[in-house]
Short mmCIF file of C-alpha atoms in Angstrom, two decimals:
data_model
loop_
_atom_site.label_atom_id
_atom_site.label_comp_id
_atom_site.label_asym_id
_atom_site.label_seq_id
_atom_site.Cartn_x
_atom_site.Cartn_y
_atom_site.Cartn_z
CA MET A 1 0.11 0.46 -0.01
CA ILE A 2 0.70 3.48 -0.88
CA LYS A 3 1.53 5.34 1.94
CA SER A 4 0.40 9.20 2.09
CA HIS A 5 1.73 11.60 4.12
CA LYS A 6 0.96 16.06 4.74
CA ILE A 7 4.96 16.53 5.33
CA GLY A 8 7.93 14.10 4.37
CA ILE A 9 11.52 15.16 6.26
CA ILE A 10 14.83 14.04 5.56
CA GLY A 11 17.78 13.66 7.73
CA GLY A 12 17.48 13.61 11.76
CA GLY A 13 20.69 15.43 12.46
CA ILE A 14 19.84 19.02 14.00
CA SER A 15 17.50 20.73 11.26
CA GLY A 16 15.83 17.89 10.90
CA ILE A 17 14.76 17.81 14.41
CA ALA A 18 13.67 21.50 14.58
CA ALA A 19 11.65 20.98 10.68
CA ALA A 20 10.14 18.05 13.06
CA LYS A 21 9.68 19.87 15.78
CA GLN A 22 7.40 23.42 14.12
CA LEU A 23 5.79 20.95 12.43
CA SER A 24 5.49 18.66 14.63
CA GLU A 25 1.61 19.43 13.97
CA HIS A 26 1.09 17.21 11.26
CA GLU A 27 3.05 14.61 12.57
CA PRO A 28 5.22 14.62 9.69
CA VAL A 29 7.43 11.33 9.01
CA VAL A 30 11.16 11.71 9.74
CA PHE A 31 13.74 9.10 7.48
CA GLU A 32 17.46 9.11 9.70
CA ALA A 33 19.58 6.69 7.31
CA THR A 34 21.18 5.86 10.86
CA ASP A 35 20.17 4.23 14.51
CA SER A 36 20.57 8.33 16.00
CA ILE A 37 19.49 10.90 15.47
CA GLY A 38 22.02 14.14 16.17
CA GLY A 39 23.95 13.98 12.07
CA VAL A 40 27.70 15.05 11.68
CA TRP A 41 27.14 15.76 15.22
CA LYS A 42 27.49 11.76 16.30
CA HIS A 43 28.74 10.72 13.55
CA CYS A 44 31.26 13.10 11.86
CA SER A 45 32.77 14.19 14.95
CA TYR A 46 35.91 13.19 16.97
CA SER A 47 36.65 12.52 21.29
CA SER A 48 38.06 16.50 20.89
CA THR A 49 35.49 18.07 18.38
CA LYS A 50 33.55 20.73 20.41
CA LEU A 51 31.11 23.39 19.02
CA GLN A 52 33.00 26.40 17.69
CA THR A 53 30.62 29.37 19.17
CA PRO A 54 30.03 30.21 22.63
CA ARG A 55 27.20 27.82 24.18
CA CYS A 56 24.33 30.24 24.42
CA ASP A 57 24.74 31.05 20.79
CA TYR A 58 23.90 27.77 19.80
CA GLU A 59 20.58 26.82 21.67
CA PHE A 60 16.50 26.67 20.24
CA SER A 61 14.23 29.35 21.60
CA ASP A 62 12.27 27.65 23.31
CA PHE A 63 14.67 25.06 24.70
CA PRO A 64 17.65 27.24 26.97
CA TRP A 65 20.55 25.31 28.09
CA THR A 66 20.38 24.13 31.51
CA GLN A 67 23.80 26.38 32.52
CA ARG A 68 23.90 29.36 30.29
CA ASP A 69 27.21 30.29 30.13
CA ASN A 70 28.82 31.99 27.45
CA THR A 71 33.13 30.42 28.61
CA SER A 72 32.80 27.62 27.36
CA PHE A 73 32.76 25.41 24.62
CA PRO A 74 30.76 22.91 24.33
CA SER A 75 31.50 18.77 23.27
CA TYR A 76 30.04 17.26 20.31
CA GLN A 77 28.59 14.96 23.30
CA GLU A 78 26.77 17.84 24.99
CA ILE A 79 25.89 19.11 21.59
CA LEU A 80 24.45 15.12 21.50
CA ASP A 81 22.46 14.90 25.04
CA TYR A 82 21.49 18.50 24.66
CA LEU A 83 19.64 17.62 21.26
CA TYR A 84 18.58 14.73 22.24
CA SER A 85 16.89 15.68 25.63
CA TYR A 86 15.04 18.63 22.90
CA ALA A 87 14.13 16.02 20.66
CA THR A 88 12.53 13.99 24.22
CA TYR A 89 11.25 17.08 25.68
CA PHE A 90 8.96 18.34 22.22
CA ASP A 91 7.62 14.66 21.91
CA VAL A 92 9.94 14.54 17.99
CA LEU A 93 11.20 11.20 18.86
CA LYS A 94 8.13 9.77 17.91
CA PHE A 95 8.11 10.66 13.99
CA VAL A 96 11.59 9.56 13.53
CA ASN A 97 12.34 6.36 11.57
CA PHE A 98 15.61 5.10 12.35
CA ASN A 99 17.74 2.99 9.85
CA SER A 100 15.71 4.67 6.92
CA LYS A 101 17.60 5.94 4.05
CA VAL A 102 15.93 7.79 1.23
CA VAL A 103 17.05 5.76 -2.08
CA GLU A 104 15.31 7.65 -3.97
CA ILE A 105 12.47 11.07 -4.69
CA ARG A 106 9.78 10.17 -7.06
CA PHE A 107 7.66 13.68 -8.54
CA VAL A 108 4.22 11.72 -8.68
CA GLY A 109 1.81 14.60 -9.45
CA ALA A 110 1.57 18.63 -9.34
CA GLY A 111 0.41 20.08 -6.56
CA ASP A 112 -1.65 23.50 -6.42
CA SER A 113 1.82 25.73 -6.76
CA GLU A 114 2.69 24.24 -9.35
CA LYS A 115 -1.32 24.36 -11.85
CA SER A 116 -1.37 27.47 -10.69
CA GLY A 117 2.48 29.28 -11.41
CA GLU A 118 2.41 30.25 -7.99
CA TYR A 119 2.94 28.52 -4.43
CA GLY A 120 -0.20 28.33 -3.19
CA ASN A 121 -1.51 25.97 -0.70
CA LEU A 122 1.70 23.32 0.18
CA LEU A 123 -0.43 20.42 1.42
CA ALA A 124 -2.97 21.23 -0.50
CA GLY A 125 -4.27 19.25 -3.72
CA HIS A 126 -2.78 15.53 -4.48
CA PRO A 127 0.65 14.18 -3.12
CA VAL A 128 3.62 15.58 -4.75
CA TRP A 129 6.58 13.57 -4.22
CA GLU A 130 7.50 9.11 -3.51
CA VAL A 131 10.12 8.55 -1.37
CA GLY A 132 11.93 5.09 -1.98
CA VAL A 133 13.62 4.73 1.48
CA GLN A 134 15.74 1.21 2.44
CA THR A 135 15.79 -0.07 5.46
CA SER A 136 17.78 -2.04 7.68
CA GLN A 137 15.99 -3.07 10.72
CA SER A 138 17.88 -6.38 10.72
CA ASP A 139 20.20 -8.34 8.37
CA ASN A 140 17.75 -8.65 5.58
CA ILE A 141 17.23 -5.31 3.95
CA GLN A 142 14.31 -4.48 2.46
CA VAL A 143 14.00 -1.76 -0.51
CA VAL A 144 10.25 0.08 -0.09
CA SER A 145 9.59 1.37 -3.44
CA GLN A 146 6.27 1.92 -5.69
CA PHE A 147 5.78 -1.70 -5.61
CA PRO A 148 4.53 -3.23 -2.90
CA ASN A 149 4.79 0.14 -0.91
CA GLY A 150 6.08 2.87 -0.53
CA TYR A 151 5.06 6.73 0.53
CA ASN A 152 4.16 9.82 -0.98
CA PHE A 153 4.16 13.98 0.19
CA ASN A 154 2.24 16.88 0.05
CA PHE A 155 5.17 18.53 1.14
CA ARG A 156 9.56 17.93 1.25
CA VAL A 157 11.85 19.35 3.50
CA ILE A 158 15.57 18.33 2.40
CA CYS A 159 17.86 18.47 5.54
CA THR A 160 20.98 16.04 4.64
CA GLY A 161 22.94 18.53 4.98
CA LYS A 162 26.80 19.90 3.23
CA TYR A 163 28.78 17.37 5.55
CA GLY A 164 29.54 13.59 6.14
CA ASP A 165 27.51 10.66 3.87
CA ILE A 166 30.10 11.36 0.80
CA PRO A 167 33.56 12.72 1.51
CA ARG A 168 35.78 14.41 -1.29
CA ILE A 169 38.75 12.93 -2.43
CA PRO A 170 41.83 14.10 -4.71
CA LYS A 171 41.95 12.61 -7.71
CA PHE A 172 45.31 11.25 -8.73
CA PRO A 173 47.22 10.10 -12.10
CA GLN A 174 46.93 6.58 -12.70
CA ASN A 175 48.86 3.81 -10.72
CA LYS A 176 49.86 6.93 -8.37
CA GLY A 177 46.30 6.17 -6.13
CA PRO A 178 46.43 4.92 -2.62
CA GLU A 179 46.06 1.59 -4.35
CA ILE A 180 50.35 2.12 -4.32
CA PHE A 181 50.81 2.80 -0.87
CA LYS A 182 52.00 0.37 1.71
CA GLY A 183 49.88 2.32 4.59
CA LYS A 184 47.33 3.27 5.85
CA VAL A 185 44.92 6.27 3.82
CA MET A 186 41.60 7.37 5.61
CA HIS A 187 39.38 10.00 5.02
CA THR A 188 37.50 12.13 8.14
CA ILE A 189 34.42 10.12 8.45
CA ASP A 190 36.33 7.58 9.09
CA TYR A 191 38.21 8.09 11.27
CA CYS A 192 35.39 9.48 13.20
CA LYS A 193 34.00 5.62 13.17
CA LEU A 194 36.60 5.31 15.40
CA ASN A 195 36.99 5.39 19.81
CA LYS A 196 39.90 7.04 21.29
CA ASP A 197 41.47 3.81 22.04
CA GLU A 198 41.67 3.24 18.12
CA SER A 199 42.30 6.63 16.94
CA THR A 200 45.20 6.62 19.65
CA GLN A 201 46.39 3.23 18.31
CA LEU A 202 46.38 4.08 14.83
CA LEU A 203 48.58 7.27 15.48
CA LYS A 204 51.15 6.21 18.12
CA GLY A 205 54.55 5.95 16.80
CA LYS A 206 53.51 6.19 13.17
CA LYS A 207 55.11 9.33 10.57
CA VAL A 208 51.34 10.75 10.40
CA VAL A 209 50.56 13.13 7.19
CA ILE A 210 47.34 15.04 7.13
CA PHE A 211 45.96 16.85 3.84
CA GLY A 212 44.04 20.12 5.30
CA TYR A 213 43.80 22.89 7.77
CA LYS A 214 40.04 23.65 8.28
CA LYS A 215 38.98 22.73 11.90
CA SER A 216 38.09 18.86 11.12
CA ALA A 217 42.12 18.61 10.27
CA ILE A 218 43.59 21.07 12.90
CA ASP A 219 41.33 18.97 15.74
CA LEU A 220 42.89 15.29 14.37
CA ALA A 221 46.46 16.99 14.08
CA VAL A 222 46.03 17.61 17.90
CA GLU A 223 45.06 14.55 18.67
CA CYS A 224 47.70 12.86 16.74
CA ALA A 225 50.64 14.79 18.90
CA GLU A 226 48.83 14.06 21.85
CA ALA A 227 49.29 11.08 20.68
CA ASN A 228 52.54 10.73 20.23
CA GLN A 229 54.08 12.06 23.03
CA GLY A 230 57.34 11.39 25.25
CA ALA A 231 61.40 10.33 22.87
CA GLU A 232 59.73 7.75 20.69
CA GLY A 233 56.56 9.93 19.57
CA GLN A 234 56.41 10.51 15.45
CA THR A 235 56.08 13.98 13.90
CA CYS A 236 52.82 14.77 12.56
CA THR A 237 52.78 16.79 9.40
CA MET A 238 50.03 19.16 8.03
CA VAL A 239 49.92 20.24 4.32
CA VAL A 240 48.73 23.42 4.04
CA ARG A 241 46.91 24.11 -0.01
CA THR A 242 44.54 27.51 1.57
CA LEU A 243 45.42 29.15 4.58
CA HIS A 244 42.51 30.26 6.48
CA TRP A 245 42.36 32.95 9.92
CA THR A 246 41.91 31.20 13.02
CA VAL A 247 41.02 32.95 16.64
CA PRO A 248 42.16 31.15 19.85
CA HIS A 249 39.60 32.78 21.99
CA TYR A 250 36.24 34.56 21.83
CA SER A 251 37.91 38.14 22.15
CA VAL A 252 40.00 40.90 20.84
CA TRP A 253 42.38 43.27 22.35
CA GLY A 254 40.08 42.80 25.46
CA LEU A 255 36.61 43.09 23.36
CA PRO A 256 33.68 40.56 23.37
CA PHE A 257 33.60 39.28 19.48
CA TYR A 258 30.55 39.59 18.78
CA MET A 259 30.60 43.61 19.23
CA PHE A 260 33.15 43.42 15.54
CA TYR A 261 30.00 41.33 13.75
CA SER A 262 26.60 40.39 15.80
CA THR A 263 25.63 43.63 16.73
CA ARG A 264 22.80 45.86 13.86
CA ALA A 265 25.55 48.39 14.45
CA SER A 266 28.50 46.40 12.98
CA GLN A 267 26.95 45.05 10.51
CA PHE A 268 25.53 48.43 9.28
CA LEU A 269 28.76 48.75 8.06
CA HIS A 270 27.63 45.37 5.69
CA GLU A 271 26.19 45.41 2.37
CA ARG A 272 22.40 43.78 2.80
CA PRO A 273 19.82 43.17 0.14
CA ASN A 274 17.58 45.69 -0.67
CA GLN A 275 19.31 48.26 1.13
CA GLY A 276 18.88 51.63 -1.64
CA PHE A 277 20.55 54.21 -2.81
CA LEU A 278 21.01 56.20 -0.11
CA ARG A 279 22.22 52.42 2.04
CA THR A 280 24.20 51.47 -0.50
CA LEU A 281 26.28 54.79 -0.42
CA LEU A 282 26.92 54.77 3.01
CA CYS A 283 28.20 51.56 3.74
CA HIS A 284 30.45 51.81 0.97
CA MET A 285 31.70 55.83 2.88
CA LEU A 286 31.77 53.70 5.53
CA SER A 287 34.51 50.97 3.92
CA PRO A 288 37.32 51.87 5.36
CA MET A 289 35.94 51.47 9.05
CA ARG A 290 35.19 48.44 7.89
CA LYS A 291 39.07 47.36 6.55
CA GLY A 292 39.79 48.87 10.08
CA VAL A 293 38.20 46.05 12.22
CA SER A 294 39.32 43.47 9.87
CA LYS A 295 42.26 44.97 10.61
CA MET A 296 42.28 45.29 13.67
CA ILE A 297 41.43 41.65 14.29
CA GLU A 298 44.07 40.55 12.44
CA SER A 299 46.86 42.68 14.05
CA TYR A 300 45.36 41.36 17.28
CA LEU A 301 45.42 36.73 15.97
CA THR A 302 49.47 38.52 14.71
CA TRP A 303 50.42 39.18 17.50
CA LYS A 304 49.06 36.00 20.48
CA LEU A 305 49.54 33.19 17.20
CA PRO A 306 53.33 33.03 16.12
CA LEU A 307 51.71 32.91 12.22
CA GLU A 308 53.96 34.21 10.90
CA LYS A 309 56.41 31.58 12.25
CA TYR A 310 54.47 29.09 10.65
CA GLY A 311 53.43 30.21 7.38
CA LEU A 312 50.07 30.35 8.42
CA LYS A 313 49.00 34.13 7.68
CA PRO A 314 46.43 34.44 5.44
CA ASP A 315 47.27 37.02 2.00
CA HIS A 316 43.23 37.67 2.17
CA PRO A 317 41.65 39.78 4.71
CA PHE A 318 40.21 38.64 8.05
CA GLU A 319 36.43 39.51 7.35
CA GLU A 320 36.60 37.31 4.18
CA ASP A 321 36.94 34.00 5.69
CA TYR A 322 34.37 35.39 8.73
CA ALA A 323 32.02 36.13 5.48
CA SER A 324 31.83 32.49 4.31
CA CYS A 325 31.94 30.98 7.57
CA GLN A 326 35.36 29.57 7.53
CA MET A 327 36.47 31.34 10.88
CA ALA A 328 37.75 28.21 13.20
CA ILE A 329 38.57 27.81 17.22
CA LEU A 330 42.20 27.22 17.69
CA PRO A 331 42.41 24.36 19.99
CA ASP A 332 44.54 25.64 22.56
CA ASN A 333 47.41 22.94 22.20
CA PHE A 334 48.50 23.56 18.61
CA PHE A 335 51.07 26.44 18.54
CA SER A 336 52.78 25.01 22.11
CA GLU A 337 52.53 21.30 20.38
CA ALA A 338 53.57 22.72 16.96
CA ASP A 339 56.82 24.12 19.37
CA LYS A 340 58.20 21.34 20.66
CA GLY A 341 58.41 19.42 17.17
CA LYS A 342 55.34 17.17 17.26
CA ILE A 343 53.09 19.20 14.60
CA ALA A 344 55.59 20.26 11.60
CA ILE A 345 53.82 22.94 8.99
CA LYS A 346 54.32 21.66 4.57
CA ARG A 347 52.75 24.56 2.23
CA SER A 348 51.81 23.24 -0.79
CA THR A 349 49.83 24.74 -3.70
CA SER A 350 50.96 22.07 -6.60
CA LYS A 351 49.71 18.25 -7.17
CA TRP A 352 50.01 15.52 -5.04
CA TRP A 353 50.57 11.61 -5.72
CA PHE A 354 51.29 8.91 -3.32
CA TRP A 355 54.48 5.72 -3.76
CA GLU A 356 54.81 3.32 -1.50
CA GLY A 357 56.07 4.85 1.08
CA GLY A 358 54.19 7.94 1.24
CA VAL A 359 53.43 10.85 -0.73
CA GLN A 360 55.38 13.24 -3.26
CA PHE A 361 54.54 16.86 -4.35
CA GLU A 362 55.05 18.12 -7.77
CA ASP A 363 58.30 19.91 -7.32
CA GLY A 364 59.52 16.23 -6.45
CA THR A 365 59.59 16.51 -2.84
CA LYS A 366 58.47 13.56 -1.19
CA LEU A 367 57.06 12.96 2.98
CA ASP A 368 57.36 8.58 4.63
CA ALA A 369 53.96 8.44 6.18
CA ASP A 370 52.56 5.05 7.57
CA VAL A 371 49.45 7.02 7.96
CA VAL A 372 47.69 9.57 5.36
CA ILE A 373 44.20 11.37 6.35
CA LEU A 374 42.47 12.88 3.61
CA ALA A 375 40.45 16.30 5.59
CA THR A 376 39.83 17.25 2.25
CA GLY A 377 36.03 18.15 3.34
CA PHE A 378 32.66 16.33 2.13
CA ASP A 379 30.51 16.89 -1.45
CA GLY A 380 27.18 18.18 -0.37
CA LYS A 381 26.56 18.82 -3.57
CA GLN A 382 26.16 15.06 -4.75
CA LYS A 383 23.93 14.05 -1.96
CA LEU A 384 21.60 16.08 -3.56
CA LYS A 385 21.94 14.84 -6.41
CA ALA A 386 22.06 11.17 -5.55
CA ILE A 387 18.00 11.61 -4.52
CA ILE A 388 16.93 14.85 -6.08
CA PRO A 389 15.42 13.84 -9.68
CA GLU A 390 15.54 15.12 -13.31
CA PRO A 391 14.99 17.67 -14.30
CA PHE A 392 14.81 18.93 -10.62
CA ARG A 393 18.28 17.88 -10.28
CA SER A 394 19.95 20.04 -13.18
CA LEU A 395 17.87 22.50 -11.28
CA LEU A 396 19.14 22.90 -7.80
CA GLU A 397 22.39 25.24 -8.39
CA PHE A 398 20.46 26.66 -11.62
CA PRO A 399 20.73 29.66 -12.84
CA SER A 400 24.15 31.23 -10.93
CA GLY A 401 26.33 28.18 -10.47
CA LEU A 402 24.48 27.63 -6.48
CA MET A 403 21.96 26.45 -5.07
CA PRO A 404 18.75 29.69 -5.09
CA LEU A 405 17.44 29.46 -1.49
CA TYR A 406 14.76 31.37 -1.14
CA ARG A 407 15.27 32.70 2.25
CA GLY A 408 17.51 29.86 3.04
CA THR A 409 14.85 27.19 2.57
CA ILE A 410 12.68 27.06 -0.73
CA ASN A 411 14.44 26.20 -4.02
CA PRO A 412 11.58 28.60 -6.11
CA LEU A 413 12.15 26.04 -9.37
CA ILE A 414 11.47 22.86 -7.56
CA PRO A 415 7.88 22.18 -6.59
CA ASN A 416 7.15 21.36 -2.87
CA MET A 417 9.88 21.20 -1.41
CA ALA A 418 12.15 23.10 1.04
CA PHE A 419 16.01 22.35 2.04
CA VAL A 420 17.01 23.55 5.46
CA GLY A 421 21.42 23.16 6.55
CA TYR A 422 22.23 24.44 3.53
CA ILE A 423 22.84 28.46 4.08
CA GLU A 424 25.50 29.01 6.66
CA SER A 425 26.20 31.73 9.62
CA VAL A 426 27.76 31.64 12.81
CA SER A 427 25.21 29.63 14.28
CA ASN A 428 23.53 27.40 12.19
CA LEU A 429 21.23 26.01 14.75
CA HIS A 430 19.55 29.00 14.45
CA THR A 431 20.16 29.67 11.03
CA ALA A 432 17.76 25.50 11.28
CA GLU A 433 15.65 27.02 13.51
CA ILE A 434 14.15 30.00 12.17
CA ARG A 435 14.23 28.82 8.67
CA CYS A 436 11.58 25.84 9.91
CA LYS A 437 9.50 28.25 11.86
CA TRP A 438 9.05 30.49 9.31
CA LEU A 439 8.09 27.57 6.32
CA SER A 440 5.54 26.06 9.32
CA ARG A 441 3.76 29.13 9.20
CA LEU A 442 4.16 28.82 5.24
CA VAL A 443 2.29 25.71 5.23
CA ASP A 444 -0.27 26.07 7.08
CA ASP A 445 -1.00 29.14 4.77
CA ARG A 446 -0.89 32.01 7.03
CA PHE A 447 1.21 33.89 4.19
CA LYS A 448 2.03 33.88 0.46
CA LEU A 449 5.57 33.65 -1.72
CA PRO A 450 6.04 36.27 -3.57
CA SER A 451 6.27 35.00 -7.72
CA VAL A 452 9.16 32.40 -8.68
CA GLU A 453 10.94 35.83 -10.12
CA LYS A 454 10.44 37.84 -7.43
CA MET A 455 11.91 35.08 -5.21
CA LEU A 456 14.67 34.64 -7.69
CA GLU A 457 15.50 38.38 -8.29
CA GLN A 458 16.02 37.85 -3.68
CA THR A 459 18.31 35.22 -4.10
CA THR A 460 20.75 36.70 -6.46
CA LYS A 461 21.31 39.80 -4.28
CA GLU A 462 22.19 37.90 -2.09
CA LEU A 463 24.86 36.11 -3.51
CA GLU A 464 25.90 38.89 -5.52
CA ILE A 465 27.25 40.07 -1.95
CA MET A 466 27.83 37.40 -0.63
CA ARG A 467 30.68 37.03 -3.74
CA ARG A 468 31.73 40.87 -3.91
CA THR A 469 32.17 40.15 0.04
CA THR A 470 35.39 36.77 -0.30
CA ARG A 471 36.62 34.62 -2.80
CA PHE A 472 35.03 32.04 -0.31
CA TYR A 473 31.90 33.24 -1.74
CA ARG A 474 30.58 29.67 -3.10
CA ARG A 475 29.85 27.84 1.09
CA SER A 476 26.81 30.22 0.55
CA CYS A 477 27.18 31.99 4.35
CA ILE A 478 25.26 34.91 5.47
CA SER A 479 27.54 35.92 8.20
CA THR A 480 27.75 40.10 7.69
CA PHE A 481 24.05 40.72 6.84
CA SER A 482 22.60 37.74 9.33
CA ILE A 483 20.58 40.03 11.44
CA ASN A 484 18.94 41.25 8.44
CA HIS A 485 18.09 38.44 6.94
CA SER A 486 16.56 37.31 10.26
CA ASP A 487 14.57 41.26 10.12
CA GLU A 488 13.44 39.56 6.41
CA ILE A 489 12.06 36.96 7.28
CA CYS A 490 10.13 37.66 10.34
CA GLU A 491 8.36 40.75 8.46
CA GLU A 492 7.08 37.88 6.41
CA MET A 493 5.37 35.54 9.44
CA GLY A 494 4.67 39.03 10.60
CA TRP A 495 6.58 39.53 13.68
CA ARG A 496 9.11 42.62 14.88
CA SER A 497 11.83 42.78 13.17
CA TRP A 498 13.22 44.83 15.94
CA ARG A 499 13.82 41.66 18.34
CA LYS A 500 14.77 44.03 21.59
CA LYS A 501 13.16 45.75 25.01
CA ASN A 502 15.27 48.82 24.06
CA TRP A 503 16.39 50.32 21.35
CA ILE A 504 20.61 50.40 23.30
CA ALA A 505 20.44 47.10 23.09
CA GLU A 506 18.78 47.10 19.67
CA VAL A 507 22.14 48.42 18.21
CA PHE A 508 24.81 47.15 20.60
CA SER A 509 23.82 43.70 21.90
CA PRO A 510 24.82 40.34 19.96
CA TYR A 511 21.65 38.98 18.44
CA ASN A 512 20.73 34.99 19.74
CA SER A 513 18.21 32.25 19.70
CA GLN A 514 16.63 33.81 22.41
CA ASP A 515 15.73 37.16 20.44
CA TYR A 516 13.70 35.66 18.10
CA GLN A 517 11.01 33.16 20.51
CA GLU A 518 7.69 32.55 19.83
CA GLU A 519 5.01 36.03 19.26
CA LYS A 520 2.01 35.32 21.24
#
């Protein structure tokens, strides 16, 4: 029998659980491929993984942390415990089908929105999407598809995220790939599957080479150094291609970091969509101040950290990393381990490949290795393309090369489908939650979407701002205009956009999830 439901959600990470909670009145069906919720926090975390933002910047608006201090960064296990507490408190787990991997989505009908050429009542009319699910509840694998069983939905919410599942692996010349290497090669997604003892055993006494210089690579280098203490310990070598700014803590020259980017006053210096001619002119006139803020932070980081000593000072401004959500919190002992010789840095922009004893670079230099770990990221686009059918698959990145998402949620070219967790900000939990609140009101027909043309125009404006702000714009990050982005979402929902109690707090205090509690 075909099982019909109003709403289906793919993914049980932060975004999927937030969507399930906000859409709970419609009793959504959540498909989670694994045996637990948590997404990347569960399946792509090391034993040392911690949150990148202070605790109070990463919480649901209606479920504060038990201890709301902003002086520490919770571990991945604390995040998982918090998410489970949230899901249990709001009785969300009853919607989740575990060990249920979506392997196919089919377009089976037209909803009211497609019939009219505009977005109408998204839950009205016949089901639009059918879902094929592979289950593994026992030793036997059952494929649930259209025949004889299946699910169909009026509306789908895709929450599989940009990370995890499909690793990005470099391409190698013929006969120069991992197959000729006598040591062990793995991606970070495989390293995350190891427990503490297994990871220590893998790294201890081994010559380890790590490719990458983002948060996962940095944390891994520290774990490798800690496993190789003592005279017998080996050096872990990081091969760094693209530099990014790292931050030791959330203060700069004694000032809290939020003052520079997370208040309405600080974001006033940055370009935002729909700002008009005078605002654009003023933003241009204030550009020296904006650049000065970036320079001030760069000067502090260069003074505080031995970036020049290790050749780790980026050539691009700090603002570009912040605007692309690539600012990483540095573990306390990263440079102390480098000073002891346990972490070495090799800068290389050339191609590389394997030889039987390690890795070799285009300039002829070699590195001996017992273990090579690829901290080379994930292919989030491929995750989507693997399940989204044609012709919609080809529209995922049309017309700009990036996925056009109105309000960071709706692709105007794909009917009755939403995407949560693909637009990044400083706090991805807050970004996901407020969009899910907006989405719940949309499916309840409490406001109407603009025309497809106007939605595409809005997404194009946002993309152009990202493009002008940072060379890493393809990450789709809204951190420099996140408050304005939330303002527009609030206005569309019929909420007040200014959320603080007085104008001083409105201008100078940071925004977080607690400012967006439900309006009665």
